[in-house]
CSV table of C-alpha atoms in Angstrom, one decimal:
chain,number,residue,atom,x,y,z
A,672,MET,CA,132.1,111.1,94.4
A,673,ASN,CA,130.6,112.8,97.5
A,674,TYR,CA,129.8,109.8,99.7
A,675,GLN,CA,128.3,111.9,102.5
A,676,PHE,CA,125.9,113.5,100.0
A,677,LEU,CA,125.2,110.0,98.6
A,678,VAL,CA,124.1,108.7,102.0
A,679,GLU,CA,122.1,111.8,103.0
A,680,THR,CA,120.3,112.0,99.7
A,681,PHE,CA,119.4,108.3,99.8
A,682,PHE,CA,117.1,109.1,102.7
A,683,VAL,CA,115.8,112.2,100.9
A,684,ALA,CA,114.9,110.0,97.9
A,685,LEU,CA,113.4,107.4,100.3
A,686,SER,CA,111.0,110.1,101.6
A,687,GLY,CA,109.4,110.2,98.2
A,688,VAL,CA,108.4,106.5,98.3
A,689,PRO,CA,105.0,107.1,100.0
A,690,ILE,CA,104.0,109.4,97.1
A,691,ALA,CA,105.1,106.8,94.5
A,692,LEU,CA,103.3,104.0,96.3
A,693,LEU,CA,100.1,106.2,96.7
A,694,VAL,CA,100.0,107.0,93.0
A,695,THR,CA,100.6,103.3,92.2
A,696,ILE,CA,97.9,102.0,94.5
A,697,VAL,CA,95.3,104.5,93.4
A,698,ALA,CA,96.1,104.0,89.8
A,699,MET,CA,95.8,100.2,90.2
A,700,LEU,CA,92.6,100.4,92.2
A,701,VAL,CA,91.1,102.4,89.2
A,702,ALA,CA,92.7,100.4,86.5
A,703,LEU,CA,92.0,96.8,87.7
A,704,PRO,CA,88.2,96.9,87.5
A,705,LEU,CA,88.1,99.2,84.4
A,706,GLY,CA,90.7,97.0,82.7
A,707,PHE,CA,88.7,93.8,83.5
A,708,LEU,CA,85.4,95.3,82.3
A,709,LEU,CA,86.8,96.6,79.1
A,710,ALA,CA,88.6,93.3,78.5
A,711,LEU,CA,85.2,91.6,78.7
A,712,THR,CA,83.9,94.0,76.0
A,713,ARG,CA,86.8,92.9,73.8
A,714,VAL,CA,86.5,89.2,74.5
A,715,ASN,CA,82.7,89.3,73.9
A,716,LYS,CA,83.1,91.8,71.0
A,717,ILE,CA,80.4,94.2,72.3
A,718,PRO,CA,79.6,96.6,69.4
A,719,VAL,CA,81.1,100.1,69.6
A,720,ILE,CA,82.6,99.7,73.0
A,721,HIS,CA,84.8,96.9,71.6
A,722,HIS,CA,86.2,99.2,68.9
A,723,ILE,CA,86.6,102.1,71.3
A,724,ALA,CA,88.6,99.9,73.7
A,725,LYS,CA,90.8,98.7,70.8
A,726,ILE,CA,91.6,102.2,69.7
A,727,TYR,CA,92.3,103.3,73.3
A,728,VAL,CA,94.7,100.4,73.8
A,729,SER,CA,96.5,101.1,70.5
A,730,PHE,CA,96.8,104.8,71.5
A,731,VAL,CA,98.4,104.1,74.9
A,732,ARG,CA,100.6,101.3,73.7
A,733,GLY,CA,101.8,103.4,70.7
A,734,THR,CA,102.8,106.5,72.6
A,735,PRO,CA,105.4,107.2,75.3
A,736,ILE,CA,103.9,107.8,78.7
A,737,ILE,CA,105.8,111.1,79.0
A,738,ILE,CA,103.8,112.4,76.0
A,739,GLN,CA,100.6,111.2,77.7
A,740,ILE,CA,101.7,113.1,80.8
A,741,PHE,CA,102.3,116.3,78.9
A,742,ILE,CA,99.0,116.0,77.0
A,743,ILE,CA,96.9,115.3,80.0
A,744,TYR,CA,98.7,117.7,82.4
A,745,SER,CA,98.4,120.5,79.8
A,746,SER,CA,94.9,119.9,78.6
A,747,ILE,CA,92.9,119.2,81.8
A,748,PRO,CA,93.6,122.6,83.3
A,749,LEU,CA,92.5,124.3,80.1
A,750,LEU,CA,89.3,122.2,80.0
A,751,LEU,CA,88.6,122.9,83.7
A,752,LYS,CA,89.2,126.6,83.1
A,753,MET,CA,86.7,126.7,80.3
A,754,ILE,CA,84.1,124.9,82.4
A,755,PHE,CA,84.7,127.0,85.5
A,756,GLU,CA,84.4,130.2,83.5
A,757,LYS,CA,81.2,129.1,81.8
A,758,TYR,CA,79.5,128.3,85.1
A,759,ASN,CA,81.2,131.2,87.0
A,760,ILE,CA,83.0,128.9,89.5
A,761,ALA,CA,85.6,131.0,91.4
A,762,TYR,CA,88.5,128.5,91.8
A,763,ASP,CA,92.1,128.8,90.8
A,764,ILE,CA,92.7,125.5,88.8
A,765,TYR,CA,96.5,126.1,89.1
A,766,LYS,CA,96.3,125.4,92.8
A,767,ILE,CA,95.1,121.8,92.2
A,768,ASN,CA,97.6,119.4,93.7
A,769,PRO,CA,99.6,117.7,90.9
A,770,ILE,CA,99.0,114.3,92.5
A,771,TRP,CA,95.4,114.4,91.1
A,772,TYR,CA,96.9,114.7,87.6
A,773,ALA,CA,99.2,111.8,88.4
A,774,PHE,CA,96.3,109.6,89.4
A,775,ILE,CA,94.5,110.4,86.1
A,776,VAL,CA,97.6,109.9,83.9
A,777,PHE,CA,98.8,106.6,85.4
A,778,ALA,CA,95.3,105.1,85.8
A,779,PHE,CA,94.7,106.0,82.1
A,780,SER,CA,97.9,104.3,81.0
A,781,THR,CA,97.7,101.3,83.3
A,782,THR,CA,94.0,100.5,82.4
A,783,ALA,CA,95.0,100.1,78.7
A,784,ILE,CA,97.8,97.7,79.7
A,785,LEU,CA,95.5,95.6,82.0
A,786,ILE,CA,92.8,95.4,79.2
A,787,GLU,CA,95.3,93.3,77.2
A,788,VAL,CA,96.4,91.4,80.3
A,789,PHE,CA,92.8,90.3,81.2
A,790,ARG,CA,91.8,89.8,77.6
A,791,SER,CA,94.7,87.3,77.2
A,792,ALA,CA,93.9,85.6,80.6
A,793,LEU,CA,90.2,85.3,79.8
A,794,SER,CA,90.9,83.8,76.4
A,795,THR,CA,92.6,80.9,78.1
A,796,ILE,CA,89.3,79.9,80.0
A,797,ASP,CA,87.1,77.4,78.2
A,798,LYS,CA,83.8,79.1,77.4
A,799,GLY,CA,82.1,75.8,78.2
A,800,GLN,CA,82.8,76.5,81.9
A,801,LEU,CA,80.5,79.5,81.8
A,802,GLU,CA,77.8,77.6,80.0
A,803,ALA,CA,78.1,74.7,82.5
A,804,ALA,CA,77.8,77.1,85.5
A,805,GLN,CA,74.7,78.7,84.0
A,806,ALA,CA,73.3,75.3,83.3
A,807,VAL,CA,73.4,74.4,87.1
A,808,GLY,CA,71.7,77.6,88.0
A,809,LEU,CA,74.4,80.1,88.6
A,810,THR,CA,74.0,83.7,87.3
A,811,THR,CA,76.6,85.1,84.9
A,812,PHE,CA,77.9,87.3,87.8
A,813,GLN,CA,78.2,84.3,90.1
A,814,ALA,CA,79.9,82.2,87.4
A,815,TYR,CA,82.5,84.9,86.9
A,816,ARG,CA,83.1,85.5,90.6
A,817,ARG,CA,83.4,81.8,91.6
A,818,ILE,CA,84.8,80.2,88.5
A,819,ILE,CA,86.1,82.5,85.7
A,820,ILE,CA,87.8,85.2,87.6
A,821,PRO,CA,89.8,83.0,90.0
A,822,GLN,CA,91.2,81.0,87.0
A,823,ALA,CA,91.9,84.1,85.0
A,824,LEU,CA,93.8,85.7,88.0
A,825,VAL,CA,96.1,82.7,88.1
A,826,VAL,CA,97.0,83.3,84.5
A,827,ALA,CA,97.1,87.1,84.7
A,828,MET,CA,99.0,87.5,88.0
A,829,PRO,CA,102.5,87.5,86.5
A,830,ASN,CA,101.5,90.2,84.0
A,831,ILE,CA,99.7,92.2,86.7
A,832,CYS,CA,103.0,92.0,88.7
A,833,THR,CA,104.9,93.3,85.6
A,834,ALA,CA,102.4,96.1,85.1
A,835,THR,CA,102.6,97.1,88.8
A,836,VAL,CA,106.4,97.2,88.7
A,837,ASN,CA,106.4,99.2,85.5
A,838,LEU,CA,103.9,101.6,87.0
A,839,ILE,CA,106.1,102.1,90.0
A,840,LYS,CA,109.0,102.9,87.7
A,841,ALA,CA,106.8,105.2,85.6
A,842,THR,CA,106.0,107.3,88.6
A,843,SER,CA,109.6,108.6,88.3
A,844,LEU,CA,108.2,110.7,85.4
A,845,GLY,CA,106.0,112.5,88.0
A,846,TYR,CA,108.7,115.2,88.2
A,847,ALA,CA,107.3,116.5,84.9
A,848,MET,CA,104.1,117.4,86.9
A,849,SER,CA,106.1,118.7,89.9
A,850,LEU,CA,105.1,115.7,91.8
A,851,PRO,CA,107.3,115.4,94.9
A,852,GLU,CA,108.2,111.7,94.4
A,853,ILE,CA,111.6,109.9,94.5
A,854,THR,CA,113.2,111.4,91.4
A,855,LEU,CA,112.2,115.0,92.0
A,856,LYS,CA,113.3,115.0,95.6
A,857,ALA,CA,116.7,113.6,94.8
A,858,LYS,CA,117.2,116.0,91.9
A,859,VAL,CA,116.2,119.0,93.9
A,860,ALA,CA,118.8,118.0,96.6
A,861,ALA,CA,121.4,117.6,93.9
A,862,ASN,CA,120.8,121.1,92.4
A,863,ILE,CA,122.7,122.8,95.3
A,864,GLY,CA,126.1,121.2,94.7
A,865,TYR,CA,125.5,119.7,91.2
A,866,ASN,CA,125.8,116.2,92.7
A,867,TYR,CA,123.6,114.6,90.0
A,868,VAL,CA,125.6,111.3,89.7
A,869,GLU,CA,125.1,110.6,93.4
A,870,ALA,CA,121.4,111.6,93.2
A,871,TYR,CA,120.8,109.2,90.3
A,872,ILE,CA,122.6,106.4,92.1
A,873,ASP,CA,120.3,107.0,95.1
A,874,ILE,CA,117.2,107.0,92.8
A,875,PHE,CA,118.5,103.7,91.2
A,876,ILE,CA,118.9,102.0,94.6
A,877,VAL,CA,115.6,103.2,96.0
A,878,TYR,CA,113.7,102.0,92.9
A,879,LEU,CA,115.6,98.7,92.9
A,880,ILE,CA,114.7,98.0,96.5
A,881,LEU,CA,111.0,99.1,96.0
A,882,CYS,CA,110.5,97.1,92.8
A,883,SER,CA,112.2,94.0,94.2
A,884,THR,CA,110.0,94.1,97.3
A,885,VAL,CA,106.9,94.3,95.2
A,886,GLU,CA,108.0,91.5,92.9
A,887,TYR,CA,108.7,89.3,96.0
A,888,ILE,CA,105.2,90.0,97.4
A,889,PHE,CA,103.6,89.1,94.0
A,890,LYS,CA,105.6,85.9,93.7
A,891,ARG,CA,104.4,84.8,97.2
A,892,TYR,CA,100.8,85.5,96.1
A,893,GLU,CA,101.3,83.7,92.8
A,894,LYS,CA,102.5,80.7,94.7
A,895,HIS,CA,99.3,80.9,96.8
A,896,LEU,CA,97.2,81.1,93.7
A,897,SER,CA,99.0,78.2,92.1
A,898,LYS,CA,98.2,76.0,95.1
A,899,PHE,CA,94.6,77.1,94.8
A,900,LYS,CA,94.6,76.1,91.2
A,901,VAL,CA,96.0,72.7,91.9
A,902,ALA,CA,93.5,72.1,94.7
A,903,LYS,CA,90.6,73.1,92.3
A,904,ALA,CA,91.8,70.9,89.4
């Protein structure tokens, strides 16, 4: 065991944390509203969209994320190339930063997960609350913003936390898109002296610290929401 390399590479792996967090934040910012809206289509069984959302969720939940990465990372450049050639756009698609593909892949995957999270949370809310809110003059949007969504968040927050932590861990697969995140940086450093065991230990420690910190933040926020729920009861 090369302890000097272990210590040095820990900071190399740590330098990939900003990329992992950026991908996580952007993916969640896209997935949260989309997941909620598509969950509403499933709860209210809106024709066509309800079935499309159901198939979408089944596809994502039934396939490994690494396969989704390979499909999206391979197909998007081909589609863009066809479009650019058709409209005579002079741009080398292979110069696109892989982080854009990471945003698409992880937002695509996380949205499907959050659809089920929000669908489950919304199903716990009594429909009579929406009817009562509308009866006193609130619009549907106001009823959701003031009554439905706060209660649904209390129920959904533990699962949103799990989805976020899983997303952070999934960014370790970004190396398949040449994304300079935690895993790729540590593995590149290990290539010189074949110190892969030390590199994997560093990756393990960095992700453990990162995910534990995120879980702690969510637990604090869940505690805040629980107090809010009790106060509103």
